[in-house]
Coordinates of C-alpha atoms in Angstrom, one line a residue:
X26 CA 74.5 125.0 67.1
X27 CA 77.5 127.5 68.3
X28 CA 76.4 128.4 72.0
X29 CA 77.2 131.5 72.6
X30 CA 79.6 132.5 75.6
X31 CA 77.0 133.8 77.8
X32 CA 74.8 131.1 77.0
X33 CA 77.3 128.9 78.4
X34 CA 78.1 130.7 81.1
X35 CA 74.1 130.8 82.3
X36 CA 74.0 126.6 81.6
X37 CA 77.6 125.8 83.6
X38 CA 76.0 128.3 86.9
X39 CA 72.4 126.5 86.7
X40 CA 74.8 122.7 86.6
X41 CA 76.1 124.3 89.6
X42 CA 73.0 125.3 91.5
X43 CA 71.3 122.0 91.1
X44 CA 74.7 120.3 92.1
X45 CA 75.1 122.4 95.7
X46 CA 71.1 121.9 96.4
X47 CA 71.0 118.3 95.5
X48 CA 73.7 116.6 97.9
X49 CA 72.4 113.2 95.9
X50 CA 73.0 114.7 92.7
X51 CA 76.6 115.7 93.7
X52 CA 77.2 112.7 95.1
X53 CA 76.1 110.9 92.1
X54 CA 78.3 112.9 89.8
X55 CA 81.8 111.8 91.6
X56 CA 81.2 108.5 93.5
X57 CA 79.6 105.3 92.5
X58 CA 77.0 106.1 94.5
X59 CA 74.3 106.5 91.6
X60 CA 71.1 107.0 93.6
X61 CA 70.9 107.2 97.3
X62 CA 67.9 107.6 99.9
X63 CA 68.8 110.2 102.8
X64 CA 65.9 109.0 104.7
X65 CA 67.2 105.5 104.4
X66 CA 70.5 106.6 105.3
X67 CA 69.4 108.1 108.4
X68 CA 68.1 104.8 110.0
X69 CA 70.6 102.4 108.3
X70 CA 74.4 101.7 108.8
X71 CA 76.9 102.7 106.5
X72 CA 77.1 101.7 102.8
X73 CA 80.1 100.4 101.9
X74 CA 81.4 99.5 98.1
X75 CA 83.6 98.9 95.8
X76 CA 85.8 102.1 93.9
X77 CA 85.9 102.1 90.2
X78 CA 88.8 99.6 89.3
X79 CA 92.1 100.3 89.3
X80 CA 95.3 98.5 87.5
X81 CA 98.3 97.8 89.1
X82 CA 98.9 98.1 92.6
X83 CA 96.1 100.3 93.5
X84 CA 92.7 99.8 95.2
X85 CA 90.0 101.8 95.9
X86 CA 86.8 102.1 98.5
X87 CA 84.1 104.3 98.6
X88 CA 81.6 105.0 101.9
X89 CA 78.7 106.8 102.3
X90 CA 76.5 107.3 105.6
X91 CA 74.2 110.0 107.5
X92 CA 75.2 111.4 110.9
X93 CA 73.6 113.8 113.5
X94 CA 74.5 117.1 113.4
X95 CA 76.1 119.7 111.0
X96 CA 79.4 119.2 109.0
X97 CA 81.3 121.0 111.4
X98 CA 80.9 118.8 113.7
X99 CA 82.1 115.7 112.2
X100 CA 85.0 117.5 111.1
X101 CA 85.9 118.4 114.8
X102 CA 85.0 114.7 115.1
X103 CA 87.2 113.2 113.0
X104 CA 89.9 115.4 114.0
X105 CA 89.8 113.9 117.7
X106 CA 88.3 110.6 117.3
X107 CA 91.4 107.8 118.7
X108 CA 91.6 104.5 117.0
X109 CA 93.3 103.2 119.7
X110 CA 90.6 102.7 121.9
X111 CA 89.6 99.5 119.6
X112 CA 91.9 96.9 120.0
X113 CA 90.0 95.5 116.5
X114 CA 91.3 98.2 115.0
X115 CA 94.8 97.5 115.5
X116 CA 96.4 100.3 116.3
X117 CA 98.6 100.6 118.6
X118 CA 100.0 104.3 119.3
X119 CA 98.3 107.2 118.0
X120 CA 99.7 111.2 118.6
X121 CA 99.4 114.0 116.9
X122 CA 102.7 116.2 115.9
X123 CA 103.4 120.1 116.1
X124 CA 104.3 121.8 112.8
X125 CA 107.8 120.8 113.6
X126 CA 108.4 117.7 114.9
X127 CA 111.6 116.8 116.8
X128 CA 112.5 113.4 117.5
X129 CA 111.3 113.9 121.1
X130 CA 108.0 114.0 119.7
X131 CA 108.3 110.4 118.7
X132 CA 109.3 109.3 122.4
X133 CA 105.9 107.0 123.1
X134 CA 107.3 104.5 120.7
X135 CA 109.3 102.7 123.1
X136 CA 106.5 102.0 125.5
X137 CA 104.7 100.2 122.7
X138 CA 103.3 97.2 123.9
X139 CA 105.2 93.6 123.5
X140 CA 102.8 91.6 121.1
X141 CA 104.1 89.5 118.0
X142 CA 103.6 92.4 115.2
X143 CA 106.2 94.8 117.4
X144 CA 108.4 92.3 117.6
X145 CA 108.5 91.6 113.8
X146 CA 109.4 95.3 113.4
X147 CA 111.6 95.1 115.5
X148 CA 113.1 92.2 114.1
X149 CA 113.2 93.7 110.7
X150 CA 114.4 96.6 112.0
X151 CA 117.2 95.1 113.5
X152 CA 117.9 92.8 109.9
X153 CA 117.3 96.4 107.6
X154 CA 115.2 93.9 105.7
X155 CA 114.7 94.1 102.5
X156 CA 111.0 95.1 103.4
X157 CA 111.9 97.7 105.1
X158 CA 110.8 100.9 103.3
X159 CA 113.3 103.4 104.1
X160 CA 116.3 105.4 102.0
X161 CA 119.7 104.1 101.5
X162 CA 120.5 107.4 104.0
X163 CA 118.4 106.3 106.2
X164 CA 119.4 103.0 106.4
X165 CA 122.5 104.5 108.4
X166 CA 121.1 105.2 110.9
X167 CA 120.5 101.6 111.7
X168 CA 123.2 99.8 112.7
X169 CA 124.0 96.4 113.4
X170 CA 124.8 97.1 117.5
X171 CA 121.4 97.9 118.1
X172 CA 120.5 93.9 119.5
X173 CA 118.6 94.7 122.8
X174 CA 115.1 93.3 123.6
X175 CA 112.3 95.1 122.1
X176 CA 110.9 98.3 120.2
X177 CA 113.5 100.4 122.6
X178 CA 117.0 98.8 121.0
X179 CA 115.5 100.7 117.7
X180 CA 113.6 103.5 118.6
X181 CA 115.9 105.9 119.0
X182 CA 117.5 105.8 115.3
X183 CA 113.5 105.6 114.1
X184 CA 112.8 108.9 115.9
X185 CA 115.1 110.5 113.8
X186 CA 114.0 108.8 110.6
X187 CA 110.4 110.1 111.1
X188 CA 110.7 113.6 112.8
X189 CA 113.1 114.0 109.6
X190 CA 110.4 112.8 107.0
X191 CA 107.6 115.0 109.0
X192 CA 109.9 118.0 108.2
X193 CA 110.3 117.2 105.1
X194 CA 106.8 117.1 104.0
X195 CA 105.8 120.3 106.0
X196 CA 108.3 122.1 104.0
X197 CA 107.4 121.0 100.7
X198 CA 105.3 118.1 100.3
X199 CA 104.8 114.6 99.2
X200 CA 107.2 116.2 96.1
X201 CA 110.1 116.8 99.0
X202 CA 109.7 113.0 100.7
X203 CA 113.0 110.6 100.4
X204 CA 112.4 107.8 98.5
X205 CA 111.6 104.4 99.6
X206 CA 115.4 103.2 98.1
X207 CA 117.0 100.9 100.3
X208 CA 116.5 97.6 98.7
X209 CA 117.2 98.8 95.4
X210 CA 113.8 100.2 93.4
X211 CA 113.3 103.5 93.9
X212 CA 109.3 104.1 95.2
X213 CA 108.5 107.6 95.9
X214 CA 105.2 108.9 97.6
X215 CA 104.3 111.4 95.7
X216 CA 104.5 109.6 92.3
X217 CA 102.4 106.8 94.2
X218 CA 99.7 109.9 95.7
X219 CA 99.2 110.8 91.9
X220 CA 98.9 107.6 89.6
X221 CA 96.2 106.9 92.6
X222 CA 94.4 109.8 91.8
X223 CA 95.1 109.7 87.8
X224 CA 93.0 106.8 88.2
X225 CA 90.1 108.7 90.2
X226 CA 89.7 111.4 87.6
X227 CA 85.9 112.7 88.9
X228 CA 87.8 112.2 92.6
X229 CA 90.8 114.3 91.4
X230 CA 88.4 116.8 89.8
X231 CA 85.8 117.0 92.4
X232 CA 88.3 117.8 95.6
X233 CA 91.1 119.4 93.0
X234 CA 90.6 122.7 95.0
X235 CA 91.6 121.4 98.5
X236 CA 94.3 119.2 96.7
X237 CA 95.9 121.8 95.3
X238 CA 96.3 123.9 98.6
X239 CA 97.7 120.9 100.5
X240 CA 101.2 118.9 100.1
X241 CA 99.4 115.6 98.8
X242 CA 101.0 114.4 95.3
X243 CA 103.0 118.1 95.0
X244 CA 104.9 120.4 96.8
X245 CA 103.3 122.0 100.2
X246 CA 100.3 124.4 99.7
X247 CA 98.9 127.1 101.6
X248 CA 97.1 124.9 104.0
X249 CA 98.8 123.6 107.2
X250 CA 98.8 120.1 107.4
X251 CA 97.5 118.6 111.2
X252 CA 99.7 116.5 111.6
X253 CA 99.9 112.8 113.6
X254 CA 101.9 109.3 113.8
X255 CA 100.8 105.8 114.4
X256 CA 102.2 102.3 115.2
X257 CA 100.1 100.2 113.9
X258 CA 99.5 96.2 112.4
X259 CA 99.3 95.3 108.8
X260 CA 98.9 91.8 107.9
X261 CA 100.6 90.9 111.5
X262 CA 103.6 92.6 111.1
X263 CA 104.2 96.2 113.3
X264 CA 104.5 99.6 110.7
X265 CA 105.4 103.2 111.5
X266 CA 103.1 105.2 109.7
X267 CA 103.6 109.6 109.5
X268 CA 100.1 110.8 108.4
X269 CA 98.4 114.8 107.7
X270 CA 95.0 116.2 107.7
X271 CA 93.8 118.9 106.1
X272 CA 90.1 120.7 105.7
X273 CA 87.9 122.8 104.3
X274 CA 84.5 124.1 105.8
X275 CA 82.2 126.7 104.6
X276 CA 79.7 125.7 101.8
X277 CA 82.3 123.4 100.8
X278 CA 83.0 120.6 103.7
X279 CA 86.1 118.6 102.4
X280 CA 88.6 117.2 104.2
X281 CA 91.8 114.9 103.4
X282 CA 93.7 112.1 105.4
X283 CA 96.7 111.0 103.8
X284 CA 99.6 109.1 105.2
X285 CA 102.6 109.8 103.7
X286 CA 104.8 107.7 104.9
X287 CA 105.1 103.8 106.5
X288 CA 107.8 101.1 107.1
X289 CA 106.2 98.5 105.2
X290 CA 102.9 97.0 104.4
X291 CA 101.9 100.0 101.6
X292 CA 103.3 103.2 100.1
X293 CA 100.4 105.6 100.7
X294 CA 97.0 105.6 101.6
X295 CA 95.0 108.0 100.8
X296 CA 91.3 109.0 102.6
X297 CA 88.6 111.5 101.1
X298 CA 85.8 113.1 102.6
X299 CA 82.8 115.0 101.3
X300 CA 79.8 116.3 103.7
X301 CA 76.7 117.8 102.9
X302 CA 74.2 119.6 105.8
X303 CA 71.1 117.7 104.9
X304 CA 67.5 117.3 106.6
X305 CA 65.5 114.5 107.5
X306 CA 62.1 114.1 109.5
X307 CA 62.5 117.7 110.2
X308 CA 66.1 117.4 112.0
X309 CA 69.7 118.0 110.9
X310 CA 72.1 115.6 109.8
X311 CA 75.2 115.2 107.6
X312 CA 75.7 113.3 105.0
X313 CA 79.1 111.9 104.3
X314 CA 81.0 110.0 101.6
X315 CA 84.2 108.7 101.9
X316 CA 87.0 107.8 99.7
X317 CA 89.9 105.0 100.6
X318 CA 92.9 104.7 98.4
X319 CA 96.2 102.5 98.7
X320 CA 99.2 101.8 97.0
X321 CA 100.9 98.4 97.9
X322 CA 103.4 96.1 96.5
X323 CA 101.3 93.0 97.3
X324 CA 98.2 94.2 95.6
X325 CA 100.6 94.0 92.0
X326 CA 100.2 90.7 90.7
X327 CA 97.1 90.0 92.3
X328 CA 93.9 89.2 89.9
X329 CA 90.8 88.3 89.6
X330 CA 89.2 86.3 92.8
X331 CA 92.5 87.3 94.3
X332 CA 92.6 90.8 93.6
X333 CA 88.4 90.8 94.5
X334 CA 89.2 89.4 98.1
X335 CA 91.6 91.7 99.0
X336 CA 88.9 94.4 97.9
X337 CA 86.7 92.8 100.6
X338 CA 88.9 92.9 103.1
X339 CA 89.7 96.4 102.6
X340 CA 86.1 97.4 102.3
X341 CA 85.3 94.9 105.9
X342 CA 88.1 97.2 107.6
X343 CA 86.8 100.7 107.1
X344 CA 83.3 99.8 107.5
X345 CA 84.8 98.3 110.9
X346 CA 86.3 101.8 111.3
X347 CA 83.8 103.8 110.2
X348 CA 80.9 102.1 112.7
X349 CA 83.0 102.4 115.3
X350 CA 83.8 106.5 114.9
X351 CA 79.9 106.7 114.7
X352 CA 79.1 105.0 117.4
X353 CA 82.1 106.8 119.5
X354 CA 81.0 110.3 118.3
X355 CA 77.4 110.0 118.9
X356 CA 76.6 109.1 114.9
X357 CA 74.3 106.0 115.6

């Protein structure tokens, strides 16, 4: 049977309507979360699972959990929650940038503190190791003579490389980011921001309106990225990390966390959120699902039992993260 434009039309706007009155049914359509209980939600602690799989050296992680309050409010939330308070966490420095960074703005990494994954940045700093992920430009700035004690002997000529890549991607993008080149394969961000979401395709479809306004996998959009930096630890070793925010409220509560750049450890990781004003025992809540993605070079060759643990992991640290937001914010 031919269906008739305005037939069509009538059966795509009733998909709709069910979709923005059922958060569970929405939820359902993009995530793996097939069936959830809101009331269940409410009283429980987040829900934490594996992604759909991906190939190569992607991985994925999706959350979902209810909070008090409305969606505004965890947006406001997530915008001025600091991970730095939890030493679990590992993070060391946390700021946010202005629209245009200077490397004055990067200052604070010199007082970071002396543990053993500072001074293996350091250390490779100091070598321009081969894990280093930086361009062959940017290697210059490095040189040899910088042999003091500590994170101050190199953060000068890092200052530079990372109010320069901040720039960069407020002007145009993930698209206008060097790439990582200095050992010899070129890795670029933004190619790594969109075979991640290639692989996501109810992800990429379901948030392809704020994605297309921001500067993640293209060129900068008409949103303006908040912007922050980190120093943080992955797998014991210290990484500079430049990340950007961006959001959307108003019958549609989405909101984006991508970092863009780091010295080693991963390309990109990419975060997703999705909340919903929802009702239970007669009060106001949220309900929230969240999306983790990463690009790394050590998640390659890894299968199996391998590549499974390294899933757990992954899923073990954002639950860590996520518990501890709530529980800082008020949301259990």
């Amino acid at each position: 049977m031919k269906i008739r434009p305005s037939l069509l039309l009538v059966l795509l706007l009733a998909r709709s309507t069910i979709a923005a009155g059922d958060p569970a049914a929405e939820l359902a359509s993009f995530s793996v979360f097939d069936k959830i209980d809101i009331n269940e939600l409410v009283k429980s602690d987040v829900e934490t699972i594996h992604g759909p799989p991906m190939a190569g050296r992607f991985l994925s992680v999706q959350s979902c959990y209810v909070v008090p309050g409305s969606p505004e409010k965890q947006m406001a939330a997530l915008k001025n929650w600091d991970p730095t308070k939890h030493r679990e966490l590992k993070v060391f420095l946390h700021f946010d940038l202005p629209p245009s960074p200077t490397p004055e703005n990067f200052s604070k990494l010199k007082n970071a503190p002396d543990n053993g994954s500072v001074r293996a940045f350091v250390s490779a700093t100091q070598k321009l190791s081969n894990e280093l992920q930086i361009s062959k430009e940017e290697a210059k700035k490095f040189s040899t003579s910088q042999n003091g004690d500590g994170i101050a002997a190199v953060a000068a000529p890092w200052a530079q490389v990372l109010s320069a890549r901040a720039k960069s991607f407020v002007s145009g993008g993930t698209a206008a980011l060097a790439p990582y080149d200095h050992s010899g394969e070129a890795i670029r961000a933004n190619e790594e921001l969109q075979s991640l979401l290639k692989q996501q395709d109810k992800i990429r479809k379901q948030f392809s309106g704020l994605l297309s306004e921001s500067g993640i996998g293209r060129s900068a959009g008409s949103l303006k990225p908040e912007l922050y930096w980190e120093l943080l630890d992955v797998d014991d070793h210290g990484v500079v990390t430049l990340g950007a925010s961006y959001n959307r409220a108003g019958g549609n509560y989405q909101a984006a966390d991508v970092l863009y750049y780091a010295s080693g450890g991963y390309y990109v990781a990419l975060t997703l959120y999705q909340m919903w004003p929802v009702t239970a025992d007669g009060k106001a809540f949220t309900l929230v699902w969240r999306g983790d993605m990463i690009s790394a070079a050590s998640l390659e060759d890894l299968h199996g039992v391998e590549r499974l643990g390294s899933e757990s992991v992954m899923m073990k640290d954002i639950s860590k993260a996520v518990t501890l937001f709530r529980r800082d914010t008020g949301g259990r």
